[in-house]
Short mmCIF file of C-alpha atoms in Angstrom, two decimals:
data_model
loop_
_atom_site.label_atom_id
_atom_site.label_comp_id
_atom_site.label_asym_id
_atom_site.label_seq_id
_atom_site.Cartn_x
_atom_site.Cartn_y
_atom_site.Cartn_z
CA MET A 1 -55.06 -24.25 -157.95
CA TRP A 2 -54.45 -26.11 -160.91
CA GLN A 3 -57.81 -26.85 -162.98
CA PRO A 4 -58.38 -29.62 -165.12
CA GLY A 5 -57.72 -28.35 -168.97
CA GLU A 6 -55.45 -25.85 -167.69
CA VAL A 7 -51.66 -26.22 -168.50
CA PRO A 8 -49.74 -25.91 -165.00
CA THR A 9 -47.12 -23.34 -164.83
CA PRO A 10 -43.48 -25.16 -164.16
CA ARG A 11 -41.96 -24.19 -161.17
CA LYS A 12 -38.75 -22.25 -161.58
CA SER A 13 -35.51 -24.04 -160.45
CA PRO A 14 -33.06 -22.04 -158.21
CA PRO A 15 -30.17 -20.40 -160.04
CA ARG A 16 -26.97 -22.82 -160.29
CA SER A 17 -25.04 -20.38 -158.60
CA THR A 18 -27.48 -20.46 -155.38
CA VAL A 19 -27.15 -23.99 -155.43
CA ARG A 20 -23.49 -23.92 -155.55
CA THR A 21 -23.40 -21.43 -152.79
CA ALA A 22 -25.42 -23.77 -150.51
CA LEU A 23 -23.33 -26.86 -151.58
CA ARG A 24 -20.07 -24.67 -150.65
CA ALA A 25 -21.71 -23.96 -147.35
CA ALA A 26 -22.94 -27.21 -146.20
CA SER A 27 -19.25 -28.46 -147.33
CA LEU A 28 -17.56 -25.65 -145.22
CA VAL A 29 -19.90 -26.63 -142.12
CA GLY A 30 -19.08 -30.51 -142.64
CA LEU A 31 -15.25 -29.64 -142.75
CA ALA A 32 -15.62 -27.56 -139.75
CA GLY A 33 -17.06 -29.95 -137.69
CA ALA A 34 -14.59 -32.59 -138.51
CA ALA A 35 -11.56 -30.07 -138.05
CA GLY A 36 -13.21 -29.66 -134.79
CA LEU A 37 -13.88 -33.08 -133.71
CA GLY A 38 -10.15 -33.93 -134.77
CA TRP A 39 -8.71 -31.13 -133.11
CA SER A 40 -10.78 -31.90 -129.76
CA ALA A 41 -10.05 -35.52 -129.90
CA GLY A 42 -6.84 -35.80 -131.50
CA VAL A 43 -4.89 -33.10 -129.93
CA GLU A 44 -6.62 -31.21 -127.29
CA VAL A 45 -7.56 -34.07 -125.03
CA ARG A 46 -4.14 -34.89 -124.82
CA TRP A 47 -2.69 -31.26 -124.60
CA PHE A 48 -2.14 -31.04 -120.67
CA VAL A 49 -1.36 -27.86 -118.75
CA LEU A 50 -0.47 -26.34 -115.59
CA ARG A 51 -2.39 -23.76 -114.40
CA ARG A 52 -1.03 -21.53 -111.39
CA GLN A 53 -3.02 -19.70 -108.99
CA THR A 54 -2.44 -17.67 -105.71
CA LEU A 55 -4.29 -17.86 -102.81
CA PRO A 56 -4.03 -15.51 -99.93
CA VAL A 57 -5.34 -17.57 -96.99
CA LEU A 58 -2.16 -17.71 -94.68
CA PRO A 59 -1.85 -16.12 -90.99
CA ALA A 60 0.99 -13.47 -91.14
CA GLY A 61 4.26 -14.80 -90.80
CA HIS A 62 3.88 -18.33 -92.69
CA ARG A 63 6.03 -18.95 -95.57
CA PRO A 64 3.93 -19.47 -98.83
CA LEU A 65 3.16 -23.26 -99.50
CA LYS A 66 2.56 -24.99 -103.10
CA VAL A 67 -0.50 -26.96 -102.98
CA LEU A 68 -0.85 -29.25 -106.22
CA HIS A 69 -4.82 -29.93 -107.26
CA VAL A 70 -5.05 -32.82 -109.17
CA SER A 71 -8.47 -34.24 -110.38
CA ASP A 72 -10.17 -36.43 -112.86
CA LEU A 73 -7.52 -38.52 -114.38
CA HIS A 74 -9.77 -41.10 -115.61
CA LEU A 75 -6.91 -43.23 -116.02
CA THR A 76 -6.63 -46.32 -118.12
CA PRO A 77 -3.33 -48.35 -118.08
CA SER A 78 -2.88 -47.54 -121.96
CA GLN A 79 -2.44 -43.94 -121.22
CA GLY A 80 1.07 -43.74 -120.96
CA ARG A 81 1.37 -39.78 -122.04
CA LYS A 82 -0.87 -39.07 -119.39
CA ARG A 83 1.28 -41.07 -116.62
CA ALA A 84 4.47 -39.52 -117.61
CA TRP A 85 3.25 -35.89 -117.62
CA VAL A 86 1.88 -36.63 -114.09
CA ARG A 87 4.90 -37.77 -112.78
CA ARG A 88 6.54 -34.61 -113.92
CA LEU A 89 4.60 -32.74 -111.74
CA ALA A 90 6.54 -33.77 -108.81
CA ASP A 91 9.15 -31.77 -110.28
CA LEU A 92 7.44 -28.63 -109.00
CA GLU A 93 8.36 -29.95 -105.44
CA PRO A 94 4.52 -29.02 -103.93
CA ASP A 95 4.33 -29.09 -100.03
CA LEU A 96 0.63 -30.64 -100.49
CA VAL A 97 -1.23 -32.79 -102.68
CA VAL A 98 -4.72 -32.45 -102.93
CA ASN A 99 -7.02 -35.23 -105.21
CA THR A 100 -10.41 -34.83 -105.57
CA GLY A 101 -11.32 -38.01 -107.27
CA ASP A 102 -12.24 -39.58 -110.48
CA ASN A 103 -9.07 -41.40 -110.90
CA LEU A 104 -9.99 -44.71 -112.46
CA ALA A 105 -11.61 -45.60 -115.82
CA HIS A 106 -10.39 -49.33 -115.86
CA GLU A 107 -10.63 -52.22 -113.43
CA GLN A 108 -6.66 -52.66 -113.90
CA ALA A 109 -5.81 -48.76 -113.56
CA VAL A 110 -4.88 -49.04 -110.02
CA PRO A 111 -1.04 -49.76 -110.71
CA ALA A 112 -1.13 -47.28 -113.55
CA LEU A 113 -1.94 -44.76 -111.12
CA LEU A 114 0.45 -45.36 -108.57
CA ASP A 115 2.92 -45.09 -111.19
CA ALA A 116 1.78 -41.73 -112.37
CA PHE A 117 1.68 -40.20 -108.98
CA GLY A 118 5.14 -41.91 -108.37
CA PRO A 119 7.16 -39.46 -106.00
CA LEU A 120 4.22 -37.42 -105.37
CA LEU A 121 3.16 -40.21 -102.96
CA ASP A 122 5.98 -39.28 -100.93
CA VAL A 123 4.64 -35.90 -100.45
CA PRO A 124 1.78 -35.03 -97.83
CA GLY A 125 -1.43 -35.50 -99.50
CA VAL A 126 -5.38 -35.69 -98.90
CA PHE A 127 -7.79 -37.34 -101.43
CA VAL A 128 -11.70 -38.09 -101.93
CA LEU A 129 -13.24 -40.27 -104.25
CA GLY A 130 -15.63 -39.56 -107.37
CA SER A 131 -18.33 -41.67 -108.89
CA ASN A 132 -15.70 -43.11 -111.48
CA ASP A 133 -13.27 -44.46 -108.79
CA TYR A 134 -16.55 -46.72 -107.68
CA PHE A 135 -18.08 -47.66 -111.04
CA ALA A 136 -16.41 -48.28 -114.34
CA PRO A 137 -17.29 -46.22 -117.43
CA SER A 138 -19.77 -47.37 -120.15
CA LEU A 139 -21.22 -46.47 -123.57
CA ARG A 140 -23.70 -43.82 -123.44
CA ASN A 141 -25.19 -41.21 -125.52
CA PRO A 142 -22.75 -38.32 -125.25
CA LEU A 143 -25.36 -35.93 -126.23
CA ARG A 144 -26.62 -36.41 -122.53
CA TYR A 145 -23.64 -34.64 -121.54
CA LEU A 146 -24.82 -31.72 -123.08
CA LEU A 147 -28.27 -31.61 -121.14
CA PRO A 148 -29.11 -30.35 -117.47
CA ASP A 149 -28.24 -33.24 -114.70
CA ASP A 150 -31.60 -35.37 -114.77
CA GLY A 151 -30.45 -37.11 -111.30
CA GLN A 152 -29.94 -40.48 -113.07
CA ARG A 153 -26.84 -42.07 -111.95
CA ASN A 154 -25.15 -45.06 -113.75
CA THR A 155 -24.30 -47.30 -110.93
CA GLY A 156 -25.14 -50.53 -112.50
CA ALA A 157 -21.85 -50.62 -114.16
CA GLU A 158 -18.89 -52.84 -113.33
CA ARG A 159 -17.58 -51.94 -110.11
CA LEU A 160 -13.79 -50.37 -109.70
CA PRO A 161 -11.15 -51.36 -107.15
CA SER A 162 -11.99 -48.51 -105.02
CA ASP A 163 -11.34 -50.35 -101.57
CA ARG A 164 -7.72 -50.96 -103.18
CA LEU A 165 -7.24 -47.49 -104.42
CA LYS A 166 -7.99 -45.92 -100.88
CA ALA A 167 -5.62 -48.80 -98.98
CA GLU A 168 -2.87 -47.83 -101.70
CA LEU A 169 -3.06 -44.18 -101.36
CA THR A 170 -3.36 -44.37 -97.17
CA GLY A 171 -0.51 -46.94 -97.17
CA ARG A 172 1.30 -44.01 -98.67
CA GLY A 173 0.64 -41.81 -95.95
CA TRP A 174 -2.20 -39.64 -97.98
CA ARG A 175 -5.35 -38.90 -95.71
CA ASP A 176 -8.87 -40.31 -96.89
CA LEU A 177 -11.31 -37.46 -96.40
CA SER A 178 -14.40 -39.04 -97.18
CA ASN A 179 -16.94 -38.17 -94.91
CA ARG A 180 -14.02 -37.33 -92.45
CA ARG A 181 -12.66 -34.39 -90.83
CA ASP A 182 -8.76 -34.35 -90.09
CA ALA A 183 -5.68 -32.32 -89.44
CA LEU A 184 -2.47 -32.36 -90.92
CA THR A 185 1.13 -30.33 -90.42
CA VAL A 186 2.60 -29.31 -93.49
CA GLY A 187 5.96 -27.69 -92.85
CA GLN A 188 5.29 -25.24 -89.62
CA THR A 189 1.71 -24.89 -90.82
CA GLN A 190 -1.39 -26.78 -89.37
CA PHE A 191 -4.29 -27.64 -91.78
CA ALA A 192 -7.68 -28.49 -90.62
CA PHE A 193 -9.61 -30.41 -93.41
CA ALA A 194 -13.26 -31.72 -93.82
CA GLY A 195 -14.20 -34.00 -96.65
CA VAL A 196 -17.15 -35.85 -98.30
CA ASP A 197 -17.54 -38.77 -100.40
CA ASP A 198 -19.06 -38.17 -103.85
CA PRO A 199 -21.78 -35.92 -103.38
CA HIS A 200 -22.85 -37.03 -107.39
CA LEU A 201 -23.75 -40.17 -105.99
CA GLU A 202 -25.35 -38.69 -103.12
CA TYR A 203 -22.48 -40.39 -101.02
CA ASP A 204 -21.72 -37.35 -98.86
CA ASP A 205 -22.94 -37.43 -95.39
CA LEU A 206 -22.62 -33.53 -94.37
CA ALA A 207 -23.74 -34.43 -90.91
CA ALA A 208 -20.29 -36.11 -90.24
CA VAL A 209 -18.43 -33.03 -91.08
CA ALA A 210 -20.52 -30.67 -89.82
CA GLY A 211 -19.38 -27.93 -87.18
CA PRO A 212 -17.15 -25.13 -86.97
CA ALA A 213 -13.74 -25.74 -88.47
CA ASP A 214 -10.92 -25.42 -85.92
CA ALA A 215 -10.05 -21.80 -85.48
CA THR A 216 -6.54 -22.77 -84.18
CA ALA A 217 -5.59 -24.02 -87.73
CA ALA A 218 -3.47 -21.87 -90.10
CA VAL A 219 -5.84 -23.33 -92.90
CA ARG A 220 -9.09 -24.76 -93.23
CA MET A 221 -9.70 -26.65 -96.26
CA GLY A 222 -12.86 -28.31 -97.70
CA VAL A 223 -12.37 -31.01 -100.39
CA THR A 224 -15.01 -32.61 -102.43
CA HIS A 225 -15.42 -34.35 -105.60
CA ALA A 226 -18.46 -32.71 -107.03
CA PRO A 227 -18.98 -29.03 -106.30
CA TYR A 228 -22.60 -29.34 -105.21
CA LEU A 229 -23.76 -26.20 -103.71
CA ARG A 230 -25.28 -27.94 -100.52
CA VAL A 231 -21.57 -29.11 -100.26
CA LEU A 232 -20.07 -25.56 -100.57
CA ASP A 233 -22.64 -23.75 -98.83
CA GLN A 234 -21.85 -25.96 -95.43
CA PHE A 235 -17.89 -25.86 -95.98
CA ALA A 236 -17.98 -21.99 -96.19
CA GLY A 237 -20.73 -21.59 -93.33
CA ASP A 238 -18.28 -23.74 -91.09
CA GLY A 239 -15.59 -21.78 -91.81
CA TYR A 240 -13.56 -23.82 -94.23
CA GLU A 241 -12.20 -20.67 -95.78
CA THR A 242 -10.87 -22.68 -99.15
CA VAL A 243 -12.68 -25.39 -100.93
CA LEU A 244 -11.41 -27.59 -103.62
CA ALA A 245 -13.14 -29.80 -106.26
CA GLY A 246 -13.25 -31.46 -109.50
CA HIS A 247 -15.92 -33.33 -111.33
CA THR A 248 -16.78 -30.78 -114.01
CA HIS A 249 -14.37 -31.43 -116.52
CA GLY A 250 -14.68 -27.51 -116.89
CA GLY A 251 -17.22 -28.08 -119.32
CA GLN A 252 -15.22 -30.41 -121.34
CA LEU A 253 -16.77 -29.01 -124.60
CA CYS A 254 -17.02 -25.41 -124.26
CA LEU A 255 -17.41 -22.51 -126.56
CA PRO A 256 -14.92 -19.71 -127.37
CA PHE A 257 -15.53 -16.42 -125.60
CA ARG A 258 -18.70 -18.28 -123.99
CA GLY A 259 -16.95 -21.09 -121.98
CA ALA A 260 -18.74 -23.89 -120.51
CA LEU A 261 -22.43 -25.05 -121.30
CA VAL A 262 -22.36 -27.39 -118.42
CA THR A 263 -21.18 -28.40 -115.18
CA ASN A 264 -22.83 -32.02 -114.55
CA CYS A 265 -24.13 -30.42 -111.19
CA ASP A 266 -25.93 -27.69 -109.70
CA LEU A 267 -23.11 -25.25 -109.83
CA GLU A 268 -23.21 -22.67 -112.16
CA THR A 269 -21.00 -22.53 -115.64
CA ALA A 270 -19.48 -19.18 -114.78
CA ARG A 271 -17.50 -21.03 -112.13
CA ALA A 272 -17.17 -24.38 -113.99
CA SER A 273 -13.37 -24.31 -113.45
CA GLY A 274 -10.89 -22.02 -111.98
CA LEU A 275 -10.57 -20.07 -108.90
CA HIS A 276 -13.70 -18.17 -107.81
CA ARG A 277 -15.44 -17.06 -104.46
CA HIS A 278 -18.48 -18.74 -102.86
CA PRO A 279 -21.04 -17.41 -102.75
CA ALA A 280 -20.16 -16.21 -106.07
CA GLN A 281 -20.34 -12.43 -105.08
CA ALA A 282 -19.11 -12.57 -101.82
CA PRO A 283 -15.82 -10.18 -100.72
CA VAL A 284 -13.01 -11.85 -99.48
CA GLY A 285 -13.16 -12.33 -95.72
CA ALA A 286 -16.85 -12.12 -95.46
CA PRO A 287 -18.30 -14.56 -92.78
CA GLY A 288 -19.74 -17.59 -94.17
CA SER A 289 -17.85 -17.53 -97.53
CA SER A 290 -14.67 -19.13 -98.81
CA TRP A 291 -12.48 -19.61 -101.86
CA LEU A 292 -13.65 -22.40 -104.34
CA HIS A 293 -11.03 -23.57 -106.88
CA VAL A 294 -12.68 -26.16 -109.49
CA SER A 295 -10.28 -28.30 -111.24
CA ALA A 296 -11.27 -29.00 -115.13
CA GLY A 297 -9.06 -32.27 -114.42
CA LEU A 298 -7.09 -34.53 -116.62
CA GLY A 299 -8.82 -36.86 -118.35
CA THR A 300 -12.42 -37.75 -119.86
CA SER A 301 -14.49 -41.01 -120.10
CA PRO A 302 -12.73 -43.50 -122.61
CA TYR A 303 -16.23 -43.43 -124.66
CA ALA A 304 -15.85 -39.42 -124.73
CA PRO A 305 -12.21 -38.99 -125.35
CA VAL A 306 -12.59 -35.05 -126.43
CA ARG A 307 -12.28 -31.86 -125.57
CA PHE A 308 -12.69 -28.44 -126.91
CA CYS A 309 -11.62 -24.85 -125.65
CA CYS A 310 -11.03 -26.69 -122.21
CA ARG A 311 -7.34 -28.23 -121.86
CA PRO A 312 -6.84 -31.09 -119.49
CA GLU A 313 -4.99 -29.45 -116.25
CA ALA A 314 -3.64 -29.55 -112.93
CA THR A 315 -3.22 -26.70 -110.77
CA LEU A 316 -0.36 -25.50 -108.49
CA LEU A 317 -1.83 -22.99 -106.03
CA THR A 318 0.55 -20.92 -103.89
CA LEU A 319 -0.78 -20.39 -100.69
CA THR A 320 0.48 -16.87 -98.99
CA PRO A 321 -0.22 -14.88 -96.01
CA VAL A 322 -3.30 -12.65 -95.96
CA GLN A 323 -2.76 -9.08 -97.10
CA PRO A 324 -3.67 -6.57 -94.12
#
């Protein structure tokens, strides 16, 4: 300790080379962050991609069927590029369209959505709704998205025209699976469906769709917006060998070689998007198990218009006969 009368020893300044190195490192980190933000907000969020997967679920003798899975458009009327890309999906000539919700992000978006779907509305289709079909997005701290789901729901925001959305889609022949079971013949193949309203808002009524799936149907499919485990478990246990979901945005902000950090529900991050088994390690054909396809979706909230290592997507699922 310095004592009165003593001359304090001056502290040595760090070498100039060390200071310059630290400044360069800080500048590189800042540039990398700015470049990543520019890429995720300016490029990747509009870099739409079509994924293709094969699902061996048809009985022997059935011809392959093409199922287009679309989810999480979060559409606003100004998003012309997204609308044009979705319209071109009709060129795939799918046999069935499955829409797993979160279509809207603006109170005036229903006409834009119908324009985007265009000829797809002439194809047999089924749908469920997500939270962003009921409530408009609002400005929130984007860092909350990277935290574990705390159960809080933003339901005080402006209501969106979900009733009109349902009426328009059902008016074109698509089946509303919100807490309903239904059946549909696609080509010569009979489908049995069970669907729930959005589990993220706890709108799902599992009791309403409980019970063994129709064993006479060639394909038994569960449909949900958010892939909460309680829903996946019931669908698999009831004999729905395929379940389609959205909601996760594939993590939206992912790390290279690491993947998703969050799913915004209780599904583990390893299954945030793509085709998996449920339960995760269940072998194909095991009783009480199913295929699970989670779409990373085509959009984001207008208040968080970024994607990183997680391109916006739709998926063409080709259903094929089960191999002996």
